PDB file of C-alpha atoms in Angstrom:
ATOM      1  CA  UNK A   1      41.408 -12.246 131.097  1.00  0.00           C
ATOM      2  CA  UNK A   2      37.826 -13.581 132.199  1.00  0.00           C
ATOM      3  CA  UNK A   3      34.999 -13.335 129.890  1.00  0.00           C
ATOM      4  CA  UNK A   4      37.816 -13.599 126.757  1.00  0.00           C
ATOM      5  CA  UNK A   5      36.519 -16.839 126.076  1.00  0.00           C
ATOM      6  CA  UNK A   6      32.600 -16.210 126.169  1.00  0.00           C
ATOM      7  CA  UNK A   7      33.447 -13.240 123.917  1.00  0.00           C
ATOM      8  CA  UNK A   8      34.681 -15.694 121.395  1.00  0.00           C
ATOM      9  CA  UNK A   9      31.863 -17.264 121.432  1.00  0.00           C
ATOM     10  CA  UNK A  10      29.438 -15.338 121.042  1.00  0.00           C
ATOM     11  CA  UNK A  11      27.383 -15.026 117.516  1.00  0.00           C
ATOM     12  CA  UNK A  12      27.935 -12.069 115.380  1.00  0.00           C
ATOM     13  CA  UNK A  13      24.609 -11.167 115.935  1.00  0.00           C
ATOM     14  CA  UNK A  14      25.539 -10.990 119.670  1.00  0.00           C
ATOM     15  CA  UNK A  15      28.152  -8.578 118.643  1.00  0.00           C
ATOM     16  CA  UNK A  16      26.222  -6.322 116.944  1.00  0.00           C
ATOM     17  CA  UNK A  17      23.549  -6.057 119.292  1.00  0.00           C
ATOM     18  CA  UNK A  18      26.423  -5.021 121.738  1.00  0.00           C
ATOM     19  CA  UNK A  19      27.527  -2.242 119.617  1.00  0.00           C
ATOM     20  CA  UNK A  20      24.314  -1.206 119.247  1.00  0.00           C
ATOM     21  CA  UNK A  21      23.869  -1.144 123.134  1.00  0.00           C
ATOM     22  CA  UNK A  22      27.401   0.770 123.525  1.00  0.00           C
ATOM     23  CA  UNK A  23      25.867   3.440 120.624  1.00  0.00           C
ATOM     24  CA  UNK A  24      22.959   3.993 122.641  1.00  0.00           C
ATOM     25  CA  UNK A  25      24.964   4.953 125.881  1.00  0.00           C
ATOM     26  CA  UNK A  26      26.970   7.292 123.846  1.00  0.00           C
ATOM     27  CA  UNK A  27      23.912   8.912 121.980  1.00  0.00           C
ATOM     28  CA  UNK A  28      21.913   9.548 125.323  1.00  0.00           C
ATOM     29  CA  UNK A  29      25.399  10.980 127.048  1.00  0.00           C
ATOM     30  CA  UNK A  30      25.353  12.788 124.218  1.00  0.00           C
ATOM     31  CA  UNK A  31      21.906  13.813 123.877  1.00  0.00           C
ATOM     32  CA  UNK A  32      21.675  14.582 128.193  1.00  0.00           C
ATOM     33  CA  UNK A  33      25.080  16.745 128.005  1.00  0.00           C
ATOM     34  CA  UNK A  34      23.257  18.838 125.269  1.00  0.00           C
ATOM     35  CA  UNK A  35      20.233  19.448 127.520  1.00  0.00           C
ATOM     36  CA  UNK A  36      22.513  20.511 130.467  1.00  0.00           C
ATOM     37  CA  UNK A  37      24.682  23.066 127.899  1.00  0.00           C
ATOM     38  CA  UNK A  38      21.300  24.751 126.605  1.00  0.00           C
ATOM     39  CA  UNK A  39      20.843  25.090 130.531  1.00  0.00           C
ATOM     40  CA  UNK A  40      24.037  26.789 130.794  1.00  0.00           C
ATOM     41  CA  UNK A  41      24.433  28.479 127.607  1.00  0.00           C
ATOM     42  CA  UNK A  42      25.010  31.691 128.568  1.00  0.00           C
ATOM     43  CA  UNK A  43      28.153  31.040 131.126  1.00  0.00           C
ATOM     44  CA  UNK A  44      28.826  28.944 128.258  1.00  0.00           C
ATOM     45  CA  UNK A  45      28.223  32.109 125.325  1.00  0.00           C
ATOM     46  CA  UNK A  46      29.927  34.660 127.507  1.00  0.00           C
ATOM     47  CA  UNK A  47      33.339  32.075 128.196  1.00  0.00           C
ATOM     48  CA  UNK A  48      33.239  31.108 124.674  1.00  0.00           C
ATOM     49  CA  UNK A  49      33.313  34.754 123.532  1.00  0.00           C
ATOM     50  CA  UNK A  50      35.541  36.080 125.537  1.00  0.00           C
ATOM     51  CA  UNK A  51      38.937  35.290 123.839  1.00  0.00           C
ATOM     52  CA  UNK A  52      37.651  37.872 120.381  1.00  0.00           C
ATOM     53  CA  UNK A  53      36.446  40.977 122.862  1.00  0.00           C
ATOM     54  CA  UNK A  54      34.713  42.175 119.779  1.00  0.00           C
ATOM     55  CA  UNK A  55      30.449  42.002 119.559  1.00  0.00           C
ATOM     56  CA  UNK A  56      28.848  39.590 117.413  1.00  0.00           C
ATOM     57  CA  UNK A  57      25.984  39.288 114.699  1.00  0.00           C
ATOM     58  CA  UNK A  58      23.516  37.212 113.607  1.00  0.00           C
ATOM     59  CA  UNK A  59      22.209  37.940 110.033  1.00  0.00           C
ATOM     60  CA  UNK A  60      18.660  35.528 110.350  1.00  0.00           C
ATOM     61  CA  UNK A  61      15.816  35.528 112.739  1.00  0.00           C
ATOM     62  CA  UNK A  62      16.877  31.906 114.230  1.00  0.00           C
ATOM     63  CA  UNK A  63      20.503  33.138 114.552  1.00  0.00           C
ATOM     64  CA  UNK A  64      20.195  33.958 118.259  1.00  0.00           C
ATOM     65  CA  UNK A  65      18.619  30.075 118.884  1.00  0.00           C
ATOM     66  CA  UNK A  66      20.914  28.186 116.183  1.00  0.00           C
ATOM     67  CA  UNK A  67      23.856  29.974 118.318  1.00  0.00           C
ATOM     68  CA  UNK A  68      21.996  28.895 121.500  1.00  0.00           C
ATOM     69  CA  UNK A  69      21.774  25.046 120.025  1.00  0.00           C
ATOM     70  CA  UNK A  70      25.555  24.839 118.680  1.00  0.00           C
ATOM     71  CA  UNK A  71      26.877  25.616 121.819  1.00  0.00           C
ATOM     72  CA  UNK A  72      24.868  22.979 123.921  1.00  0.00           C
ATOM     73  CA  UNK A  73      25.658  20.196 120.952  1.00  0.00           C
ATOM     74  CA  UNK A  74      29.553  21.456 121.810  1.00  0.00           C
ATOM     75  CA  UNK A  75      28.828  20.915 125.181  1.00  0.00           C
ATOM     76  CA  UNK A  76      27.775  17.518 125.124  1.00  0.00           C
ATOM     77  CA  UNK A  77      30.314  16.486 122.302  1.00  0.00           C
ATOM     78  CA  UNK A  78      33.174  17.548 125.038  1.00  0.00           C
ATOM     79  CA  UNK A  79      31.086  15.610 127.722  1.00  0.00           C
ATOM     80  CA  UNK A  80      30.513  12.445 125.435  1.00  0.00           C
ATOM     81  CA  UNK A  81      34.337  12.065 124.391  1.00  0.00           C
ATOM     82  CA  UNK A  82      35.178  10.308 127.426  1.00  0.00           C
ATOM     83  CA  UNK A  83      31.920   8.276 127.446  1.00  0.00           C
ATOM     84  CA  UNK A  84      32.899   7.026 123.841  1.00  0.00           C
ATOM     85  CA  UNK A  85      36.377   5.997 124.532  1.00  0.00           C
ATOM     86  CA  UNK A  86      34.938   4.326 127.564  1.00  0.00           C
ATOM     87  CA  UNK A  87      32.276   1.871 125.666  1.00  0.00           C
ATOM     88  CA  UNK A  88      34.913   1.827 122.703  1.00  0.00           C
ATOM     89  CA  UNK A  89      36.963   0.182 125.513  1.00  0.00           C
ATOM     90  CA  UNK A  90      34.609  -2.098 127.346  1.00  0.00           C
ATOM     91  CA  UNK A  91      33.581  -3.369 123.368  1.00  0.00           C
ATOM     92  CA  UNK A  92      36.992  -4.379 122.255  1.00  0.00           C
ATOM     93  CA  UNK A  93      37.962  -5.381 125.587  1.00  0.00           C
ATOM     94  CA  UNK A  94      38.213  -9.409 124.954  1.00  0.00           C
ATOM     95  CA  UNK A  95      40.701  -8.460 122.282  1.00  0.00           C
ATOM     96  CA  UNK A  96      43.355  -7.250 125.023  1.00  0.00           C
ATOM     97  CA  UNK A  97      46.344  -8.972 126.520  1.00  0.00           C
ATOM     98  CA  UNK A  98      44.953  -8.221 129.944  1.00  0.00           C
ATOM     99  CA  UNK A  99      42.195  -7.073 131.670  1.00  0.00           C
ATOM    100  CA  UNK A 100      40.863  -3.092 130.839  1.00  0.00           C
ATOM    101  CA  UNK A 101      39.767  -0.612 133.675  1.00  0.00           C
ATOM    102  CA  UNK A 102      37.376   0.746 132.384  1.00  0.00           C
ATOM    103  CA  UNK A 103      37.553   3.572 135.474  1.00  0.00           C
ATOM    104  CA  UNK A 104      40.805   4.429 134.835  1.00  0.00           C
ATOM    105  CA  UNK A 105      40.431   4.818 130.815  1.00  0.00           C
ATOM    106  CA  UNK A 106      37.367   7.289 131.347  1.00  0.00           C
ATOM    107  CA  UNK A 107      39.749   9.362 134.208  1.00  0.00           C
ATOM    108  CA  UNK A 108      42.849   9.374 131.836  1.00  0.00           C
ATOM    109  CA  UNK A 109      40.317  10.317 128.830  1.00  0.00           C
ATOM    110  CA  UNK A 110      38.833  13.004 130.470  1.00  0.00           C
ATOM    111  CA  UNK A 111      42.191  14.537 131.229  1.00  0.00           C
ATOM    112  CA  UNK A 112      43.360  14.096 127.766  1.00  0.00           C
ATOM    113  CA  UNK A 113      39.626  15.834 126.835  1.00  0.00           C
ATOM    114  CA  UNK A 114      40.274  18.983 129.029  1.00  0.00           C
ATOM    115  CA  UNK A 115      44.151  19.672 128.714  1.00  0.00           C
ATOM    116  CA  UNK A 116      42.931  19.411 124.547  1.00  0.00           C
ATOM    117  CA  UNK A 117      40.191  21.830 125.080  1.00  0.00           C
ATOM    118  CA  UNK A 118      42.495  24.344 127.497  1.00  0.00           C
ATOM    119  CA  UNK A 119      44.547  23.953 124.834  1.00  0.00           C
ATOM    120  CA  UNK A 120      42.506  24.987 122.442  1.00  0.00           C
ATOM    121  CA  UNK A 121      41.336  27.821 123.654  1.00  0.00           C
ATOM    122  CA  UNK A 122      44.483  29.384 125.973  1.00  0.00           C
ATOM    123  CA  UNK A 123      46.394  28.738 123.007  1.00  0.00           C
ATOM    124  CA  UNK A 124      44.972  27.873 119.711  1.00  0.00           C
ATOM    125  CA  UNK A 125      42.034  30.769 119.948  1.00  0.00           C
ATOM    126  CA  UNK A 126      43.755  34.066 120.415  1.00  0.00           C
ATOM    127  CA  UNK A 127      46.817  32.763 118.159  1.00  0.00           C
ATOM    128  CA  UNK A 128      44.208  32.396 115.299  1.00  0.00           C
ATOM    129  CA  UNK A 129      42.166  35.372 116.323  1.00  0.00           C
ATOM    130  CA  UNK A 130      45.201  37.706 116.376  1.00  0.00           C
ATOM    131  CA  UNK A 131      46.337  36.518 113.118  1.00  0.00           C
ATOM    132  CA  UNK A 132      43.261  36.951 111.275  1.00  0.00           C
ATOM    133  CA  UNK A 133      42.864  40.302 112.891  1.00  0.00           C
ATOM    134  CA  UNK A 134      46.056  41.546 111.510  1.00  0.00           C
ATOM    135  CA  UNK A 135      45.615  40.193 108.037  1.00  0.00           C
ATOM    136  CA  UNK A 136      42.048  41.977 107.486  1.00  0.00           C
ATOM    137  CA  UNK A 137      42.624  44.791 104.765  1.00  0.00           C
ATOM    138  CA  UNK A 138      42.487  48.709 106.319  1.00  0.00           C
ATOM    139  CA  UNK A 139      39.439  49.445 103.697  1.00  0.00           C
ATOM    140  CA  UNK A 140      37.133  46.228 105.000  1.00  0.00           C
ATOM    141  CA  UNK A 141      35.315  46.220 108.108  1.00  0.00           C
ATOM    142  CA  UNK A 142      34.869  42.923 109.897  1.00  0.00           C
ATOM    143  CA  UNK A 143      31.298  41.449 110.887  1.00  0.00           C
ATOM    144  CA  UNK A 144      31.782  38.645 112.405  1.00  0.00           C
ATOM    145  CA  UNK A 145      28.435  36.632 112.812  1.00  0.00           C
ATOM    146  CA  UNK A 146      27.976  34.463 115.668  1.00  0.00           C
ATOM    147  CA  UNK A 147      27.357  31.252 114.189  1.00  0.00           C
ATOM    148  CA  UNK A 148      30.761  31.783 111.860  1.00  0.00           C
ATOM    149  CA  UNK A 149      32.200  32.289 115.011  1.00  0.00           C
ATOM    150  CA  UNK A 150      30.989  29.036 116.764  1.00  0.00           C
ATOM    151  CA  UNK A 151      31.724  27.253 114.124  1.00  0.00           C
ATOM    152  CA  UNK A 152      35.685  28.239 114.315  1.00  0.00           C
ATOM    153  CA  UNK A 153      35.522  27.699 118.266  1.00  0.00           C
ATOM    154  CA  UNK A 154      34.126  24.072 117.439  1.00  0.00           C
ATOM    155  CA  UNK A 155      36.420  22.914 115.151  1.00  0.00           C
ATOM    156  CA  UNK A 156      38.710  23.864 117.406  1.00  0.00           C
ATOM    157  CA  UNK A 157      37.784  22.632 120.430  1.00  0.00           C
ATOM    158  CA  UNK A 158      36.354  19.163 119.009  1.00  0.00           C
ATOM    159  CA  UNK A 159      39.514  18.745 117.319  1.00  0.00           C
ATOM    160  CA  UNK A 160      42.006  19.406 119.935  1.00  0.00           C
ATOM    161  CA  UNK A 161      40.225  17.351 121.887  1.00  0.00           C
ATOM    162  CA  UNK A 162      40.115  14.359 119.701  1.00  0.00           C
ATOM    163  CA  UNK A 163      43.717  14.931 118.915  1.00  0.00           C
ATOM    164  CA  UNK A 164      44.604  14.609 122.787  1.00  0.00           C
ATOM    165  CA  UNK A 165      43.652  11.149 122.666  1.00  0.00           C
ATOM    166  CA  UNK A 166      46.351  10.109 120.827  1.00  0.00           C
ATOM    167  CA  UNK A 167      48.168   8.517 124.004  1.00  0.00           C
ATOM    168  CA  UNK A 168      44.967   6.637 125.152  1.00  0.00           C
ATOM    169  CA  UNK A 169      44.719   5.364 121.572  1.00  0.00           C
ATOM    170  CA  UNK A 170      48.144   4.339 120.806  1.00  0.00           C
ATOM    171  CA  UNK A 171      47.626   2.116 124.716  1.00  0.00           C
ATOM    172  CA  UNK A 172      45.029   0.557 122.914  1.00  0.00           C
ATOM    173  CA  UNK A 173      46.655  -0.622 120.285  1.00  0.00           C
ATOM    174  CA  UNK A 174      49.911  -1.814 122.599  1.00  0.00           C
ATOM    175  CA  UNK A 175      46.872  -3.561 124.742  1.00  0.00           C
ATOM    176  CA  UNK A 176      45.766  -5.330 121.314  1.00  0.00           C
ATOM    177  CA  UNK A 177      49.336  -6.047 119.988  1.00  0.00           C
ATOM    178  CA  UNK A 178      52.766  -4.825 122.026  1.00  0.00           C
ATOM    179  CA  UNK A 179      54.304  -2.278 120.443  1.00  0.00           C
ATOM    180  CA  UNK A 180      58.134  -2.265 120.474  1.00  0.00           C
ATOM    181  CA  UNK A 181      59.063   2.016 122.115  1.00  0.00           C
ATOM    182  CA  UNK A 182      62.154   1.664 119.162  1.00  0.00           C
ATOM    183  CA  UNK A 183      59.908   1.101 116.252  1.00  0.00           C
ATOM    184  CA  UNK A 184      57.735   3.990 117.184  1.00  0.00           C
ATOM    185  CA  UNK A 185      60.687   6.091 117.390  1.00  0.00           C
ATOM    186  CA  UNK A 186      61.712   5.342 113.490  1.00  0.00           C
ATOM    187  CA  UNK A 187      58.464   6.162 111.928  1.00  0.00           C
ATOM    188  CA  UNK A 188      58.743   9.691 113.862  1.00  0.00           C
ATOM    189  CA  UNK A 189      59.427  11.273 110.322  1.00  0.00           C
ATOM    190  CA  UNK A 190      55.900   9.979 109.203  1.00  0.00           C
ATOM    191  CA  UNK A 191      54.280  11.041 111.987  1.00  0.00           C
ATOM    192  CA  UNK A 192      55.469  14.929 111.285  1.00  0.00           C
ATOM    193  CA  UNK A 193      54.129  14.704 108.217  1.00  0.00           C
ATOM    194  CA  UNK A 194      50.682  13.159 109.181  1.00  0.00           C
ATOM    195  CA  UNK A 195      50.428  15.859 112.065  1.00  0.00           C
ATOM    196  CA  UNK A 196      50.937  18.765 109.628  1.00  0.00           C
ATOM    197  CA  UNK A 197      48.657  16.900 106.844  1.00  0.00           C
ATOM    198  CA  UNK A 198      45.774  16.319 109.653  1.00  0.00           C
ATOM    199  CA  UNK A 199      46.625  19.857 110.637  1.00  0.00           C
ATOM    200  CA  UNK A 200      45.828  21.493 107.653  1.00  0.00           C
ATOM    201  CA  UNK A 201      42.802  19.452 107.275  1.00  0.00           C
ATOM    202  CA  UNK A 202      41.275  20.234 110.513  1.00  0.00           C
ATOM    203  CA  UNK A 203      42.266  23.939 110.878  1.00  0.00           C
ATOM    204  CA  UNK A 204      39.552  26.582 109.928  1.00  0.00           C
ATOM    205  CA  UNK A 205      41.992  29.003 108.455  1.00  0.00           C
ATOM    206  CA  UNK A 206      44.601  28.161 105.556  1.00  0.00           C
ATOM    207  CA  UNK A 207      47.521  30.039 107.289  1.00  0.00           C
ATOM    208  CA  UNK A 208      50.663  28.384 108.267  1.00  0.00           C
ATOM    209  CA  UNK A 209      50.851  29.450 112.070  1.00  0.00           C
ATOM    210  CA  UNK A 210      47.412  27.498 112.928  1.00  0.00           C
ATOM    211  CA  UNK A 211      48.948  24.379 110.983  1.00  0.00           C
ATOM    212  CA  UNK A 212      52.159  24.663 113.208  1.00  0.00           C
ATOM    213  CA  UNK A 213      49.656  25.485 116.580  1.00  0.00           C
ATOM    214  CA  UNK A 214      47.659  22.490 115.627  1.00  0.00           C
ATOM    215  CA  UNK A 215      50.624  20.292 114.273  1.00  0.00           C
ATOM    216  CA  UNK A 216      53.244  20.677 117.495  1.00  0.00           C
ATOM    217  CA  UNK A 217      50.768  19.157 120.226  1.00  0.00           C
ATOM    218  CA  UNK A 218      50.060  15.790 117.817  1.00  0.00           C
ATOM    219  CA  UNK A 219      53.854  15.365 117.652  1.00  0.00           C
ATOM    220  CA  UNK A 220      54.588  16.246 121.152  1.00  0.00           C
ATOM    221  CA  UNK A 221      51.428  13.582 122.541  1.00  0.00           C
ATOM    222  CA  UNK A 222      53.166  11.387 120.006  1.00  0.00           C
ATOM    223  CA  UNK A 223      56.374  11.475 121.847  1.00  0.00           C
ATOM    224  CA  UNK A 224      54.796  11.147 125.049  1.00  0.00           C
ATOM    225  CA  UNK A 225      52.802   8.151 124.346  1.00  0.00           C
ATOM    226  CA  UNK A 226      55.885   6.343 123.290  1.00  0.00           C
ATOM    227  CA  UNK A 227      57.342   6.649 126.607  1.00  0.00           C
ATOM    228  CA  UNK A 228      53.905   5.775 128.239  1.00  0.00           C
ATOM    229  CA  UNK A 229      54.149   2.310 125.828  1.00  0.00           C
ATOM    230  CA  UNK A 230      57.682   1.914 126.882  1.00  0.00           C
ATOM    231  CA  UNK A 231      57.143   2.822 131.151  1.00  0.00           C
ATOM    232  CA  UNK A 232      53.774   0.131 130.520  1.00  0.00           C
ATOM    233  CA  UNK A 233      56.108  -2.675 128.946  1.00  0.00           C
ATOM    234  CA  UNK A 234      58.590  -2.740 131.036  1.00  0.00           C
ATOM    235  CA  UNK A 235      56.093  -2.764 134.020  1.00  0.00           C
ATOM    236  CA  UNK A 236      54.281  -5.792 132.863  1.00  0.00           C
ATOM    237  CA  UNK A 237      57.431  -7.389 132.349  1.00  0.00           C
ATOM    238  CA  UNK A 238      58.306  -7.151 135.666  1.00  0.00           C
ATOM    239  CA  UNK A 239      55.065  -9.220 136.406  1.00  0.00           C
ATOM    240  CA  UNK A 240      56.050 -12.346 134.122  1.00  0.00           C
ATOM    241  CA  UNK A 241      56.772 -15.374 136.022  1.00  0.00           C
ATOM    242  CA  UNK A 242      59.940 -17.421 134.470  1.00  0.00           C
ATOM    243  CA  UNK A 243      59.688 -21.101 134.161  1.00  0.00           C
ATOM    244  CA  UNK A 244      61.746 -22.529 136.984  1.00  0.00           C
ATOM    245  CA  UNK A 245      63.720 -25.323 136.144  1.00  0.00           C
ATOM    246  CA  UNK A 246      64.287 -28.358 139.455  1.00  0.00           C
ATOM    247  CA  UNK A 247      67.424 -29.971 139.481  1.00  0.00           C
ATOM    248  CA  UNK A 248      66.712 -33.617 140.295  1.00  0.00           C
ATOM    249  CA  UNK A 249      67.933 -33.997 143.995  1.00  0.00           C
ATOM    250  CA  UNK A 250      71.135 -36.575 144.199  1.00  0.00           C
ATOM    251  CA  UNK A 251      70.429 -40.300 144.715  1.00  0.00           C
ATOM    252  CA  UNK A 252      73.429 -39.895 147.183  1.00  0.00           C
ATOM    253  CA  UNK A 253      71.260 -37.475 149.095  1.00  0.00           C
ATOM    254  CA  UNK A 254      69.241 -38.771 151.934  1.00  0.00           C
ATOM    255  CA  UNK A 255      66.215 -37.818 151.850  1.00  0.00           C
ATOM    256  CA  UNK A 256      65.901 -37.075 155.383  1.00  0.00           C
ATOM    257  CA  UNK A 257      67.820 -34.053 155.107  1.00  0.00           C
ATOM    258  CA  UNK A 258      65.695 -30.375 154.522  1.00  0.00           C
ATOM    259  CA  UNK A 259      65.808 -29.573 150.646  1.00  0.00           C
ATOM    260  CA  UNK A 260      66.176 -26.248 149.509  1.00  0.00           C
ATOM    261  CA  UNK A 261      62.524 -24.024 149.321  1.00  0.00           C
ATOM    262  CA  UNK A 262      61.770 -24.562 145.789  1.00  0.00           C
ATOM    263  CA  UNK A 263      58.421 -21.651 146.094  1.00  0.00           C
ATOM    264  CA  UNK A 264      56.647 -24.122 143.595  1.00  0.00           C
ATOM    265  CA  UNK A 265      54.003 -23.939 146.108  1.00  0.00           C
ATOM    266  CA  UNK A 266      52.945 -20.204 145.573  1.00  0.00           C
ATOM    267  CA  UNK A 267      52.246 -20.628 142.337  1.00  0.00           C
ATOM    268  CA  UNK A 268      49.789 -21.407 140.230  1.00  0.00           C
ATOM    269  CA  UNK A 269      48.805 -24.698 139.512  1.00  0.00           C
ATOM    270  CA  UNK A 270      49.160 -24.139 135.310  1.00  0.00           C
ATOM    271  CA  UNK A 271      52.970 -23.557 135.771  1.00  0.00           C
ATOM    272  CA  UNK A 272      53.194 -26.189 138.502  1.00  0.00           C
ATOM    273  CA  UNK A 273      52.530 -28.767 135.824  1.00  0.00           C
ATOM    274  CA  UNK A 274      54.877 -26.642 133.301  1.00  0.00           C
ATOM    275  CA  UNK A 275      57.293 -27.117 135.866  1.00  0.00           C
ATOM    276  CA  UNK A 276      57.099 -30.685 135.805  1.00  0.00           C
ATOM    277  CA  UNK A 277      56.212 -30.952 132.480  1.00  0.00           C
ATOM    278  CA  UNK A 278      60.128 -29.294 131.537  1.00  0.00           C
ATOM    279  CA  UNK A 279      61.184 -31.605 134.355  1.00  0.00           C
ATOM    280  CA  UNK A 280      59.849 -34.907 132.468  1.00  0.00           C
ATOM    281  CA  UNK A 281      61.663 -33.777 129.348  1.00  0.00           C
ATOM    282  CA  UNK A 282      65.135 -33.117 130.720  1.00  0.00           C
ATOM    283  CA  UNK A 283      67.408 -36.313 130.345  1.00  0.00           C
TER     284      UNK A 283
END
């Protein structure tokens, strides 16, 4: 992995000054995917609102523009998910096995992003709309004001699309330290119960069927990642070059006669010396 070593070396003050260079990226994708949602905020509004098909309120003369702010900030939180994991990447990347693409890690975090987000909102929006419609009492009418509502459509989109990270993460951490697909597999039981735990943390309303909504993708990413870990392992492993072992060639042998191909030639000069280093060794 080039540049592992210079990483090592480096100060802690070099460190931090890195981090602080990786923050700033993140702020300004941040801060310029906010300015392009308050461009947009209308499409934005009008998609947004669509899944309740009921009119909204706003109870305070800034309601209209606080509505009008929260969406473009949820715009450029979707937009800067990607950008984070990216930087987050590139910043612990002397502490992996092997080399990072950083291209790839933004392409497979922005799908992760958007299938969390569809999610969300195909899925987890009218489930949790219907069932809070159906629970309001017949003598109360409903006002729903439109920064409550934003505020339910961010936690849900923000969180579903943190959650569908989960497989990028958990490559990470097999990147940092190999993770065996078996162990995964036994602490599934744990994993339940932190999905339904972070699910009833992160869900706006206390009912169980948002819990199980939120719950069922963590364990099902979960599931998926370990067969991601286990399709990566065995790939690499197909990429590991054995120590070959030369049998010392007969004295009886002339050595006029053509020897075998050994391919010690096409390879690399560090297990050329292995090589010969196992052959010096051997009585």
């Amino acid at each position: 992995m080039q540049g592992g070593t210079s990483a090592k070396a480096q100060p802690f003050s070099e460190h931090v000054r890195e981090l602080r260079r990786r923050l700033i990226y993140v702020v300004a994708t941040l801060f310029l995917g906010s300015i392009v949602g308050y461009a947009i905020h209308g499409s934005l509004f009008r998609l947004i609102k669509r899944p309740l098909r009921e009119q909204l309120y706003y109870t305070t003369p800034l309601g209209g523009f606080n509505a009008m702010i929260k969406i473009s900030i949820l715009f450029g939180l979707i937009i800067t998910v990607p950008v984070f994991i990216y930087q987050l990447g590139k910043f612990l990347g002397p502490a992996f096995r092997h080399r990072i693409r950083p291209p790839r890690i933004v392409f497979f975090s922005i799908i992760l992003a958007a299938a969390g987000v569809l999610f969300a909102y195909f899925v987890g929006l009218p489930a949790s709309l219907h069932f809070l419609a159906n629970v309001d009492s017949q003598d109360l009418q409903s006002i729903i004001t439109v920064n409550e509502y934003l505020n339910f459509v961010a936690a849900y989109s923000a969180g579903f699309a943190i959650l569908f990270q989960l497989p990028l993460i958990l490559l990470f951490i097999n990147r940092i330290k190999p993770q065996k697909p078996g162990r995964l597999m036994r602490i599934q039981r744990w994993v339940v119960l932190f999905s339904f735990i972070v699910a009833a943390i992160l869900t706006p309303t206390p009912d169980p069927i948002n819990q199980i909504i939120m719950a069922l993708p963590i364990i099902l990413l979960y599931q998926f990642s370990i067969a991601l870990i286990w399709f990566v392992n065995r790939r690499e492993k197909r990429f590991v070059v054995e120590p070959v072992l030369i049998a010392p060639t007969p004295a009886s042998v002339p050595s006029s006669l053509p020897q075998a191909p050994t391919a010690v030639s096409a390879r690399k000069p560090q297990l050329i010396m292995d090589i010969i280093g196992v052959s010096q060794t051997s009585p």
